[in-house]
Short mmCIF file of C-alpha atoms in Angstrom, two decimals:
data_model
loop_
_atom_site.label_atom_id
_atom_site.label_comp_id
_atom_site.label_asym_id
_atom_site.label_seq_id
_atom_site.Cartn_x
_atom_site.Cartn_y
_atom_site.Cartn_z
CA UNK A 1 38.46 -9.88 -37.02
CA UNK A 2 34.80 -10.01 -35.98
CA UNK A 3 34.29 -10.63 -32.25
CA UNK A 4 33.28 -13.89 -30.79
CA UNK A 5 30.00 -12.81 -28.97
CA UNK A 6 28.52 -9.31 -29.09
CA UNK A 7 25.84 -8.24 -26.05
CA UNK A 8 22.88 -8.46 -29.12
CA UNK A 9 24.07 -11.69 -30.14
CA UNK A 10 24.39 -13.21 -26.86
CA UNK A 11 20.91 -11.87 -25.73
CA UNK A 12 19.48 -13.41 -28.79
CA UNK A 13 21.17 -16.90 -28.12
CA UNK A 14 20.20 -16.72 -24.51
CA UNK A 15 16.57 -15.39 -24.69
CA UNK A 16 18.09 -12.19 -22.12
CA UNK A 17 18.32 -9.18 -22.25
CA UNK A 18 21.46 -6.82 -23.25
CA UNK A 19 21.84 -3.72 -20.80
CA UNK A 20 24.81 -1.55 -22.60
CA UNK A 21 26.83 -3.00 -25.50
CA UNK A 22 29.60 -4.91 -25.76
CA UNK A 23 31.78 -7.20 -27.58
CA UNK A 24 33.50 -10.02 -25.69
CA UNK A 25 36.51 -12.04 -27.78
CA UNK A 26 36.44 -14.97 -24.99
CA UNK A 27 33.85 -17.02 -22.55
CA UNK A 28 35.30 -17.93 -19.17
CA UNK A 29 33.21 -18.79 -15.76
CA UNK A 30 36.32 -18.50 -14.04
CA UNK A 31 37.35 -15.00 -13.11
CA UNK A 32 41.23 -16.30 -12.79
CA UNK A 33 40.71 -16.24 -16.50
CA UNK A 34 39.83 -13.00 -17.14
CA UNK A 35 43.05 -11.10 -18.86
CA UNK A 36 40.74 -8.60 -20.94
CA UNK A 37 37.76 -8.91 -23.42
CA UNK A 38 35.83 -11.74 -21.85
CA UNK A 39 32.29 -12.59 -21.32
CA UNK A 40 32.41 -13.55 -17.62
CA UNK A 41 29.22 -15.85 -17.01
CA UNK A 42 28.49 -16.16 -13.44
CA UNK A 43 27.29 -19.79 -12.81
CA UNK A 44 25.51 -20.72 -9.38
CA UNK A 45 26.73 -24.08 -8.14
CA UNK A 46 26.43 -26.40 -5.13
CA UNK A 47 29.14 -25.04 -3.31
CA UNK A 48 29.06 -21.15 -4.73
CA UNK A 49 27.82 -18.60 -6.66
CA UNK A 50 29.52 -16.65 -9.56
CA UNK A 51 28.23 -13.51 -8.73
CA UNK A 52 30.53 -13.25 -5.79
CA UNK A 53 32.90 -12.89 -8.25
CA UNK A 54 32.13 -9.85 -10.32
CA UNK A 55 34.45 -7.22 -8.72
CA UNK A 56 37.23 -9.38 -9.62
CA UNK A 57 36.21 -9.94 -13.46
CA UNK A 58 35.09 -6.37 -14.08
CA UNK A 59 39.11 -5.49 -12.52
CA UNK A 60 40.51 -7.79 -14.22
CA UNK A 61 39.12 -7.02 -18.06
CA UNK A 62 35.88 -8.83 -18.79
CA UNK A 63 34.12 -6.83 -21.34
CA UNK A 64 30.09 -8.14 -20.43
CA UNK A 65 28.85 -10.09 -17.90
CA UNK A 66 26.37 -13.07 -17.91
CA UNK A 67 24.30 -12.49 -15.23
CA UNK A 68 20.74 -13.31 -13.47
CA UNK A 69 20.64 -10.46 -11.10
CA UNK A 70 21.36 -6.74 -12.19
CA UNK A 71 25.04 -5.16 -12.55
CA UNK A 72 26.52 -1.35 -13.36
CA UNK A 73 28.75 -2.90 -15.84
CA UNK A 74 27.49 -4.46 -19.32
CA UNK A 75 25.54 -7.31 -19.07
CA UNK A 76 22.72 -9.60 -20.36
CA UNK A 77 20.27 -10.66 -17.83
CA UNK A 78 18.92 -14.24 -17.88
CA UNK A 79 16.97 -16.01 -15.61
CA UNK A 80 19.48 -19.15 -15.16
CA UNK A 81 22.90 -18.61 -16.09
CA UNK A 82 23.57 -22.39 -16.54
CA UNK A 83 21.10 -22.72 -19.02
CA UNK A 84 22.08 -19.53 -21.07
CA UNK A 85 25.77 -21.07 -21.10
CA UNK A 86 24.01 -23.89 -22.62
CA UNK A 87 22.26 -21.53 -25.08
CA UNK A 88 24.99 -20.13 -25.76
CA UNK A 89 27.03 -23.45 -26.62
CA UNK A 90 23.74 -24.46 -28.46
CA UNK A 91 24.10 -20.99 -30.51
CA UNK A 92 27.90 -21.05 -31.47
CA UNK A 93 27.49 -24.68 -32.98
CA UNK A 94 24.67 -23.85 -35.45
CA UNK A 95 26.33 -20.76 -36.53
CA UNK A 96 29.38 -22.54 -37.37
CA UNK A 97 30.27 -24.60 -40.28
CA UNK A 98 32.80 -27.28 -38.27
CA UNK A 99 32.62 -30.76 -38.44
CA UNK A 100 32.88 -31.54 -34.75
CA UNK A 101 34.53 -34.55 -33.01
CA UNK A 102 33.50 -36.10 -29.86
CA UNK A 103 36.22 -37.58 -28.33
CA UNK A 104 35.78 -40.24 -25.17
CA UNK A 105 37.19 -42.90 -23.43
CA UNK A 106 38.28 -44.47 -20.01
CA UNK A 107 41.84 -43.44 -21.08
CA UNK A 108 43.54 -41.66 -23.90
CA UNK A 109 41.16 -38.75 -24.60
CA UNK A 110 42.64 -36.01 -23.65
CA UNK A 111 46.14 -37.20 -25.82
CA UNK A 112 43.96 -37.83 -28.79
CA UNK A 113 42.17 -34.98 -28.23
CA UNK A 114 45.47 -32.99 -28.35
CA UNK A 115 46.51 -35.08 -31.23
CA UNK A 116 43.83 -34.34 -33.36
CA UNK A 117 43.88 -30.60 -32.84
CA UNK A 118 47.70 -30.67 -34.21
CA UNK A 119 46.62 -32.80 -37.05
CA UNK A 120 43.39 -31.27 -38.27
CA UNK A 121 46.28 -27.62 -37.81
CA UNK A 122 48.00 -28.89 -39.90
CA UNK A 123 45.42 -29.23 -42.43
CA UNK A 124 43.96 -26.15 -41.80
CA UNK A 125 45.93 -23.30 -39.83
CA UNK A 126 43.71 -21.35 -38.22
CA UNK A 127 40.65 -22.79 -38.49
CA UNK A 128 40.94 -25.77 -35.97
CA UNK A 129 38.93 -25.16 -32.44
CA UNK A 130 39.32 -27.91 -29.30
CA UNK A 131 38.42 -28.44 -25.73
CA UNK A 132 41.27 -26.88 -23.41
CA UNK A 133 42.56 -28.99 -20.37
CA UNK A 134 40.37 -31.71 -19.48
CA UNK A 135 37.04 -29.50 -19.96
CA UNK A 136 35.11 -32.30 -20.69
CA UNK A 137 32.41 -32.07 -18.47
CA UNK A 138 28.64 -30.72 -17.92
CA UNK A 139 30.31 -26.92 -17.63
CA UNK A 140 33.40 -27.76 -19.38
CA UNK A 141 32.11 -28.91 -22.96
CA UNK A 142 29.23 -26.16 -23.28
CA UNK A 143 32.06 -23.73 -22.63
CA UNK A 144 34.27 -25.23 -25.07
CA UNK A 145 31.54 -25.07 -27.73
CA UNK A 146 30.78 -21.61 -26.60
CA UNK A 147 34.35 -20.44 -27.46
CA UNK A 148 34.16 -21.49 -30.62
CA UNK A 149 34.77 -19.12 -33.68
CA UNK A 150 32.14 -18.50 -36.16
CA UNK A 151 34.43 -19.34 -39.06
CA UNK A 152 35.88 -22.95 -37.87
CA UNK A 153 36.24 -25.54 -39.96
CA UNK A 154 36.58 -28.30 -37.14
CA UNK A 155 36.21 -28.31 -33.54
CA UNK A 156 37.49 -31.35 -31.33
CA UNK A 157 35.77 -31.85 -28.21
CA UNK A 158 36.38 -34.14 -25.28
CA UNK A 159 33.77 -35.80 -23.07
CA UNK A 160 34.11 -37.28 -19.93
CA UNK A 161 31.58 -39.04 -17.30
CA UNK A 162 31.27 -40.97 -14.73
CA UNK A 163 27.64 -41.37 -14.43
CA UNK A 164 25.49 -43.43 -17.06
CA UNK A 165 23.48 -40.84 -18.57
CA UNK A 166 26.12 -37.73 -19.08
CA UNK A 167 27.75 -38.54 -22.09
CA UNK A 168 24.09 -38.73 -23.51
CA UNK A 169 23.56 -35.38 -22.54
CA UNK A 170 26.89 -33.84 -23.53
CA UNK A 171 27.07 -35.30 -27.18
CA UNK A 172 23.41 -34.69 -27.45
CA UNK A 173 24.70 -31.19 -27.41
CA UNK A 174 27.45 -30.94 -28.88
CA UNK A 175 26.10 -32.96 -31.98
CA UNK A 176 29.57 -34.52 -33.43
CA UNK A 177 29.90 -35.98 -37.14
CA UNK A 178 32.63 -38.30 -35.56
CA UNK A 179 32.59 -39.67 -32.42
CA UNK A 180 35.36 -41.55 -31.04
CA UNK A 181 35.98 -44.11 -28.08
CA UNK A 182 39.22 -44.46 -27.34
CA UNK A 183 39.16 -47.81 -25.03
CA UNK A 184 37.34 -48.62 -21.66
CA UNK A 185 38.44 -50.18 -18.68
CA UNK A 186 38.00 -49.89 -14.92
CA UNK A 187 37.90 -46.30 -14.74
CA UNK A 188 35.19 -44.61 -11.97
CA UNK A 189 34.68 -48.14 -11.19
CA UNK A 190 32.70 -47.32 -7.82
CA UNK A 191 29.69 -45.78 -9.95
CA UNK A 192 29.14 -48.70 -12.33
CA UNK A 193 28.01 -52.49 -11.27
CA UNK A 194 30.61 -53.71 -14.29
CA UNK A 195 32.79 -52.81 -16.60
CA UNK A 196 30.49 -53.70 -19.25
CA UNK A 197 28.36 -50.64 -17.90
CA UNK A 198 31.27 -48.69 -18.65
CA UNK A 199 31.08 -49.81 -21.84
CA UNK A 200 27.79 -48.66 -22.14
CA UNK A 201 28.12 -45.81 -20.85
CA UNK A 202 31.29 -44.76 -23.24
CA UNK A 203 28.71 -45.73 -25.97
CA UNK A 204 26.33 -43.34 -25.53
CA UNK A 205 28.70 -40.78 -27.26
CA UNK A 206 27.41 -42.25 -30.60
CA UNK A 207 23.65 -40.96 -30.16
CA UNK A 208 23.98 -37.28 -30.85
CA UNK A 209 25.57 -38.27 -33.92
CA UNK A 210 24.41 -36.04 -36.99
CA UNK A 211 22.50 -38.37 -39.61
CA UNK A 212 25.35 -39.38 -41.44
CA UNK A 213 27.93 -39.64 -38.77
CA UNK A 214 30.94 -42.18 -38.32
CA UNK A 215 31.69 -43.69 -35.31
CA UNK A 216 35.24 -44.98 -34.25
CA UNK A 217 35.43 -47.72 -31.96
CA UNK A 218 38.63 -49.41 -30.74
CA UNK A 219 38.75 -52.76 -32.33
CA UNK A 220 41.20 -54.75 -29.65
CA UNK A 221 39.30 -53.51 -26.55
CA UNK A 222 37.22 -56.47 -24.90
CA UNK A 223 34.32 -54.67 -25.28
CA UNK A 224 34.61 -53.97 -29.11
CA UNK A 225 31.06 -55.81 -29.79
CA UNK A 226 29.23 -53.84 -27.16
CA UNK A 227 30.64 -50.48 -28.40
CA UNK A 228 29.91 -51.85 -32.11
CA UNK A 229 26.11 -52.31 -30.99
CA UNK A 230 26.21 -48.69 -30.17
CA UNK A 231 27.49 -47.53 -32.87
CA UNK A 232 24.95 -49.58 -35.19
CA UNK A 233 22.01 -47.77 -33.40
CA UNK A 234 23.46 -44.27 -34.70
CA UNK A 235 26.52 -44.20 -37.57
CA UNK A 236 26.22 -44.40 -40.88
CA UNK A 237 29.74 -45.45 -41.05
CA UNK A 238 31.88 -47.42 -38.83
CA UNK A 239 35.51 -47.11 -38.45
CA UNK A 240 37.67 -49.74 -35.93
CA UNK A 241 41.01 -49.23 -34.77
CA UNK A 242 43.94 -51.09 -33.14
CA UNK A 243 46.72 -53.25 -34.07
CA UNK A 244 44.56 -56.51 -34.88
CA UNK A 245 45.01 -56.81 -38.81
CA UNK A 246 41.01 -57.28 -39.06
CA UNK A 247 40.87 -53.52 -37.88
CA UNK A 248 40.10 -50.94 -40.68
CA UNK A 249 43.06 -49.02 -39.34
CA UNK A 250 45.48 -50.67 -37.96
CA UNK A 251 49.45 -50.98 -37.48
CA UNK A 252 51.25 -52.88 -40.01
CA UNK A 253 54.85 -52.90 -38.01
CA UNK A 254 55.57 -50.74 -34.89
CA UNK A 255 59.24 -50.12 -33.01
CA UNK A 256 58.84 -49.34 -29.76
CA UNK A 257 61.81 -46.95 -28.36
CA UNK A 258 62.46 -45.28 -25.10
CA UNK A 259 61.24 -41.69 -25.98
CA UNK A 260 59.25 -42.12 -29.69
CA UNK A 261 57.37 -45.11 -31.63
CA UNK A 262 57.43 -45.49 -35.18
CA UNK A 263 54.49 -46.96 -36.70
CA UNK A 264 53.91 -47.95 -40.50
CA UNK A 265 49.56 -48.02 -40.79
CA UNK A 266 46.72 -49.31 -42.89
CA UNK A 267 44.07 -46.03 -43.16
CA UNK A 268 41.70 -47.70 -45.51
CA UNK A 269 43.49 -48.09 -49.46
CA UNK A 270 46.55 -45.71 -47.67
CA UNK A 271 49.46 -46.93 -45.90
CA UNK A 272 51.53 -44.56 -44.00
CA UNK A 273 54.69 -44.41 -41.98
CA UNK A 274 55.27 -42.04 -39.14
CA UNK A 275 56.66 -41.40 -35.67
CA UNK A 276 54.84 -40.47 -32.58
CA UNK A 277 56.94 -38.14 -30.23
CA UNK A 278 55.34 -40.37 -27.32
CA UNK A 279 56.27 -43.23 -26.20
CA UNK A 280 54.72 -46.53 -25.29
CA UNK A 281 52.20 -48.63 -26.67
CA UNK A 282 49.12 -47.39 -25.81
CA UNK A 283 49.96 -43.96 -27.79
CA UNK A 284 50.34 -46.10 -31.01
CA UNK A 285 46.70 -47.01 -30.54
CA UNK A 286 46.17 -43.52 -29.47
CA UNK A 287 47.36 -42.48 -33.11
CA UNK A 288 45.61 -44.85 -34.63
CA UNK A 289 42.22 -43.29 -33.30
CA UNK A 290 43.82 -40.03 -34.78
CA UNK A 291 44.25 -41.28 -38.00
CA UNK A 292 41.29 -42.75 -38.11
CA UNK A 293 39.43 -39.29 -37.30
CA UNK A 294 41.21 -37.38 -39.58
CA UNK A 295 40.00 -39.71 -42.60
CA UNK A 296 36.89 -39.63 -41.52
CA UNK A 297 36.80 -35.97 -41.27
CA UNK A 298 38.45 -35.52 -44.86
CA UNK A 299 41.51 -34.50 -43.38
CA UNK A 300 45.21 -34.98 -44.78
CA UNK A 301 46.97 -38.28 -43.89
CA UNK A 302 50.49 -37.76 -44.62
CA UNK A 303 50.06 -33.75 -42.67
CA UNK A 304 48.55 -35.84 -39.79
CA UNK A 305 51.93 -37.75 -39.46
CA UNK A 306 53.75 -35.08 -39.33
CA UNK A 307 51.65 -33.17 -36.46
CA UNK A 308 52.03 -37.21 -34.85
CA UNK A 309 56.13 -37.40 -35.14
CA UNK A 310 56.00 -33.48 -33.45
CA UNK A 311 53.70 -34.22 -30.79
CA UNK A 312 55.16 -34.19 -27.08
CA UNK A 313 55.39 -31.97 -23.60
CA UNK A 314 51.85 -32.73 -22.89
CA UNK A 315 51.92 -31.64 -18.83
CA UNK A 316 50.83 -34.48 -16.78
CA UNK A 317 50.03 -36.67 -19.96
CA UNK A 318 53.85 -38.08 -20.27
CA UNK A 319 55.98 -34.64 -20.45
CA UNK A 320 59.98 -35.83 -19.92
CA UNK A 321 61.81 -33.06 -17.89
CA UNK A 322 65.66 -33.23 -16.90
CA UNK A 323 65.87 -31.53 -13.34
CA UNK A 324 68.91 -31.27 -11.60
CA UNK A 325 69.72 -33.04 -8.73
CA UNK A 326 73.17 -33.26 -6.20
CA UNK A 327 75.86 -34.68 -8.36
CA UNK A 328 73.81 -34.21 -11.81
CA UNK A 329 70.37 -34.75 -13.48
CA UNK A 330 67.15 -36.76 -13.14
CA UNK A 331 64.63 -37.77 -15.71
CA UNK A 332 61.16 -37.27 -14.13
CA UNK A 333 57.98 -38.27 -16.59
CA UNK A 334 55.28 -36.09 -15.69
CA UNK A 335 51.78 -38.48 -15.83
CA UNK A 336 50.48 -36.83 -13.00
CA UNK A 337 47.16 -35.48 -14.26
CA UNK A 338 45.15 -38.81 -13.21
CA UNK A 339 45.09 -42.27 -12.80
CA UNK A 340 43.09 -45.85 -13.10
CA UNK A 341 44.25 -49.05 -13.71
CA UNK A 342 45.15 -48.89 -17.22
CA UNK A 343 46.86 -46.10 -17.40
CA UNK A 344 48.90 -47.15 -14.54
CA UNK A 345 49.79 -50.11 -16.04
CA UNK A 346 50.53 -48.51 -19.54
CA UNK A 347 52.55 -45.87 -17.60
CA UNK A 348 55.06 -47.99 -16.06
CA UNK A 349 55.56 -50.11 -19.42
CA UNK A 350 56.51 -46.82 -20.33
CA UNK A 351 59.26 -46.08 -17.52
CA UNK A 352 60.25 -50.07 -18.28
CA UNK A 353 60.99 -49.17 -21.35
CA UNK A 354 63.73 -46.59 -20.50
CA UNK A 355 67.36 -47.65 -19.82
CA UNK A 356 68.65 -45.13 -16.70
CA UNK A 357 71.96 -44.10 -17.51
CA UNK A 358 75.01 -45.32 -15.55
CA UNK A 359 74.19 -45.95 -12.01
CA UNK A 360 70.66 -44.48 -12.29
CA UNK A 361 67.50 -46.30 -11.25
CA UNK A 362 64.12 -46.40 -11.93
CA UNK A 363 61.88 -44.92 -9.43
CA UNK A 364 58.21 -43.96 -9.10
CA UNK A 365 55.67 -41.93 -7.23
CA UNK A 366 52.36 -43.47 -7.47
CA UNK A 367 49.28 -42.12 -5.58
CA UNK A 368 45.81 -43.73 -5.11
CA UNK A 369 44.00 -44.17 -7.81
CA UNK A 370 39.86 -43.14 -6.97
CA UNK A 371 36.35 -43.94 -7.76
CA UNK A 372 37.25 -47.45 -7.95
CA UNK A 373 34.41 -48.83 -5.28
CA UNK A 374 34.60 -51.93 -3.32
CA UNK A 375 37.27 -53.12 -6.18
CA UNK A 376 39.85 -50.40 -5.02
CA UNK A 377 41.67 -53.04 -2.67
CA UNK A 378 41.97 -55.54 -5.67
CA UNK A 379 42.50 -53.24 -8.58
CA UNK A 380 46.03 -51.44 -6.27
CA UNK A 381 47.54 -54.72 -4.90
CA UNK A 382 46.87 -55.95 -9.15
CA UNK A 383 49.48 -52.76 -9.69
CA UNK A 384 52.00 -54.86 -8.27
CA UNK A 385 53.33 -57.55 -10.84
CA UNK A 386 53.88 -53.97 -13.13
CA UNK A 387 55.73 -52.43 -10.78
CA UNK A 388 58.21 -55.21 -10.43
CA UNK A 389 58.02 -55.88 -14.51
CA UNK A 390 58.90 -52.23 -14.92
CA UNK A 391 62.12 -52.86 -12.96
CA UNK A 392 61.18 -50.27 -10.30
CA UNK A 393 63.90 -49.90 -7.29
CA UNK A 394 62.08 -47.96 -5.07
CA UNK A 395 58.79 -46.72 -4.40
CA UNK A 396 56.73 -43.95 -3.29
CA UNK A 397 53.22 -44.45 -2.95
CA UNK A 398 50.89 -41.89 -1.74
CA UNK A 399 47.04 -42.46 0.19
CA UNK A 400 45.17 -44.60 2.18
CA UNK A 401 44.25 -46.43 -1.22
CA UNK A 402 47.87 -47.41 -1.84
CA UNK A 403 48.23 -50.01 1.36
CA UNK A 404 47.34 -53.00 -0.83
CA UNK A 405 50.06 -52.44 -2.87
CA UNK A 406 52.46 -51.18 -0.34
CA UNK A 407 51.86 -54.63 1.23
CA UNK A 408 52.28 -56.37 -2.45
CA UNK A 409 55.60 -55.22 -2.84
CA UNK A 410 56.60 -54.68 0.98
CA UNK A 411 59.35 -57.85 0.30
CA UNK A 412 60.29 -57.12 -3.29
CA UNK A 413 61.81 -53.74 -3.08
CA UNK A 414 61.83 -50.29 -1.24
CA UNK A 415 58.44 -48.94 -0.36
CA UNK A 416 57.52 -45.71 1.24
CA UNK A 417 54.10 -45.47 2.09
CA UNK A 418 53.12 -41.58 2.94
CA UNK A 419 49.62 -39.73 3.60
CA UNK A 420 50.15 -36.78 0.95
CA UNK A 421 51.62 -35.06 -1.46
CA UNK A 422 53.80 -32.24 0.65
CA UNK A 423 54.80 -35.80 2.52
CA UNK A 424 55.82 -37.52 -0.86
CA UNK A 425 57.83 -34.66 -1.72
CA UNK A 426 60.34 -34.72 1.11
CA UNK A 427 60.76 -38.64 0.08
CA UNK A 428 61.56 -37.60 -3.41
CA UNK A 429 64.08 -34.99 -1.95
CA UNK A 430 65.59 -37.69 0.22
CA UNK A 431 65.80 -40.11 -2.97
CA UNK A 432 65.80 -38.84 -6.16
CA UNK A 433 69.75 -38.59 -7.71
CA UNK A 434 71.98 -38.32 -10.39
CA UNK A 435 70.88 -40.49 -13.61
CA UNK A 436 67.74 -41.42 -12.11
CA UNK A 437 64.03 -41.92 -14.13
CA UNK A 438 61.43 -40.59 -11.70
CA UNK A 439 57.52 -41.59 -12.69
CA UNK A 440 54.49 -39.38 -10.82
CA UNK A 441 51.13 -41.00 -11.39
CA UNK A 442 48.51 -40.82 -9.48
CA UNK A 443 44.94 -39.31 -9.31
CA UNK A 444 44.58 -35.11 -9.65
CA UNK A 445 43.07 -35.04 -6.45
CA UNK A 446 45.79 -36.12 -4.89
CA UNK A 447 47.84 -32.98 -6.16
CA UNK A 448 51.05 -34.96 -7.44
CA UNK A 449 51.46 -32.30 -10.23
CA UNK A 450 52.45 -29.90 -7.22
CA UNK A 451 55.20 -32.75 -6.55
CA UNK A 452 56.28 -32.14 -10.51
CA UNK A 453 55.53 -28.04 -10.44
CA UNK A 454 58.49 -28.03 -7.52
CA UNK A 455 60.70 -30.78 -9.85
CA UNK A 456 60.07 -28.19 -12.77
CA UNK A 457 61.55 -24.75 -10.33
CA UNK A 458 64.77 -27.37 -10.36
CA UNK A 459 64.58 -27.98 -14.41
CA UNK A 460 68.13 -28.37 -16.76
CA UNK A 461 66.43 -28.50 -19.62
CA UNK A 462 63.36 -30.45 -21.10
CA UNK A 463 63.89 -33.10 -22.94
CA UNK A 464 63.70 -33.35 -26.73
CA UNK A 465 65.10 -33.96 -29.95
CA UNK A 466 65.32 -37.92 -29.94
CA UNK A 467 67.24 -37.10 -26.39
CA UNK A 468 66.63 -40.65 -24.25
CA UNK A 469 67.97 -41.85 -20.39
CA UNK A 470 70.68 -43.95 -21.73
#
């Protein structure tokens, strides 16, 4: 196998120059990442500089360094090691032959960013490339695109913002020939006068597309016309999603069960039935944006179904675990990762859904959900009426945010306000027991996946197979 980068190749992408030669077989600005045979790039930022880190890339493997000040070990010099990395991205798209897909939205994009990397693998093994994580971001996506392998035949690539402006920028360079919105809604609220500035905002994805391009826009969102307009500026083609007949893919009959969905689908002159191995109904429009992708990237339907049915375990995006607790086991459902108002909503549909066996309850762990502005106070206490649909017993919320809806609910059932995560997890301790379904939600920077990460040291076994609560 050829390497990724080698020193001449990056010098040449990066307008630096190569001192010693090397070949790297990854890109990483994080020296945690380093486990042998990276290029290392040392970015300056805000808060620090990469090039405090060198010692510990060099010991831990990287092969070359990405530098703007002189090493002993092999490395190409540049003047600005943010823009190289963006050289660099620029470099490993137009050697390439994938058709690329930007992926965006206020929820979702990160699952159907996942989805489509199983589906398009399925269609070709091998040759599939995709953001990891959430690296969707100004440092994120140019590293994604810099990772990617000369010979893939598609690349998937998520883009986030919360800024007008940065989606602009990041699908300017990544330069998709689909582009995808998943939905918008009241997500980094506190940034944007409306939601309709969301909208435009998610929209922007559709100007770096190639001539030629389709765009995919979700046809029951509220906002479906704006995005349209946005799309009209740039795509050749036009594909809407959702469950609305009018929409050129949409769901002809969907069944709705505690752990899976099954979905028959209109994709243009095909129909197709398949399961999704998540549940609720916001991953049936999820799927639908998958499909809808894959068709427009010439990709195979009926392999796409198959990659949907097998698709699960996504940590922090809805991952089931079984963990054992004093007289038995607990379900937990693992949506810690983030958090706005949709998702919350579509998250505790989710844990509605589910039957707790025997004496179990339903419980959840819900922390503050951020950049939500001078509508934070409105958008928690509005959490409140899904709480209570979702047949929730009691109640751990986490953050100064949360008081709204700590007050909402204070006479409906049992609520347990605390300041932080390490505080939330002696409540769960305290509560969580045998045939229980536990929910975590909340936003990352409230660090409710180190809630799950302890639930996970306690695991019986994850669950799978069709395996449910009841």
């Amino acid at each position: 196998m050829s390497p990724l980068w080698t020193a001449a190749e990056i010098a040449t992408a990066t307008g630096g120059t190569a001192h010693g030669d090397f070949s790297a077989n990854g890109v990483t600005f994080d020296s945690r990442e380093v486990i042998g045979g990276e290029l290392f790039i040392a970015l300056k930022g805000e808060a620090d500089d990469g090039h405090r880190f060198l010692p510990q890339a060099i010991d831990r493997g990287a092969a070359g360094l990405l530098v703007s000040a002189d090493s002993d070990h092999p490395h190409v010099r540049v003047a600005d090691t943010t823009a190289g990395l963006y050289a660099l991205a620029a470099a490993a798209r137009d050697r390439s032959p994938a058709l690329r897909i930007g992926v965006t939205g206020s929820v979702g994009k990160t699952g159907v960013k996942e989805a489509l990397r199983l589906a398009l693998t399925r269609f070709a093994p091998d040759a599939v490339h995709a953001s990891v994580k959430s690296y969707n971001n100004h440092t994120g996506v140019p590293l994604s695109l810099a990772r990617m392998p000369r010979d893939s035949r598609f690349g998937v690539f998520e883009m986030g913002m919360n800024h007008a402006g940065e989606l602009a920028a990041l699908t300017a360079l990544v330069r998709p020939q689909v582009a995808i919105v998943t939905w918008v809604a009241s997500a980094h609220r506190e940034f944007f006068a409306s939601e309709e500035d969301i909208a435009d905002a998610k929209g922007e994805i559709f100007s770096g597309l190639l001539p030629g391009g389709t765009a995919i826009v979700p046809y029951d969102n509220i906002h479906r016309d704006r995005l349209l307009g946005h799309a009209r500026d740039h795509a050749a083609h036009i594909i809407t999603f959702g469950l609305d007949p009018a929409a050129d893919v949409h769901a002809e009959a969907v069944a709705l069960h505690p752990d899976c969905s099954c979905v028959t689908a209109r994709v243009g002159e095909h129909r197709l039935t398949f399961k999704i191995g998540m549940a609720g109904r916001h991953w049936v429009g999820n799927a639908l944006a998958v499909l809808a992708a894959v068709h427009a990237a010439g990709g195979d339907l009926a392999l796409a179904g198959l990659a949907l049915a097998e698709l699960s375990d996504l940590p922090g995006r809805g991952q089931r675990l079984r963990v054992g607790v004093e007289g038995g086991s607990a379900i937990v459902i693992d949506e810690s990762y983030n958090a706005n108002p949709a998702s919350m909503a579509a998250s505790l549909a989710v844990l509605g859904d589910i039957a707790p066996a025997r004496t179990g309850r339903r419980l959840a762990l819900l922390g503050g959900m951020r950049e939500l502005g001078s509508l934070s106070d409105e958008f928690h206490a509005d959490l409140a009426p899904h709480v209570v649909a979702a047949g929730v017993s009691s109640i751990i919320v986490v953050g100064n945010e949360m008081k709204p809806l700590a007050a909402a609910l204070a006479r409906r059932l049992d609520v347990r306000h605390v300041a932080d995560a390490p505080a939330a997890q002696t409540e769960i301790d305290r509560l969580l027991g045998a045939d229980d379904v536990l929910l975590v939600k909340g936003s990352n920077s409230l660090r409710l996946g180190d809630v799950v990460a302890t639930l996970r040291g306690r695991i019986v076994a994850p669950l799978g197979g069709g395996e449910t609560a009841a």
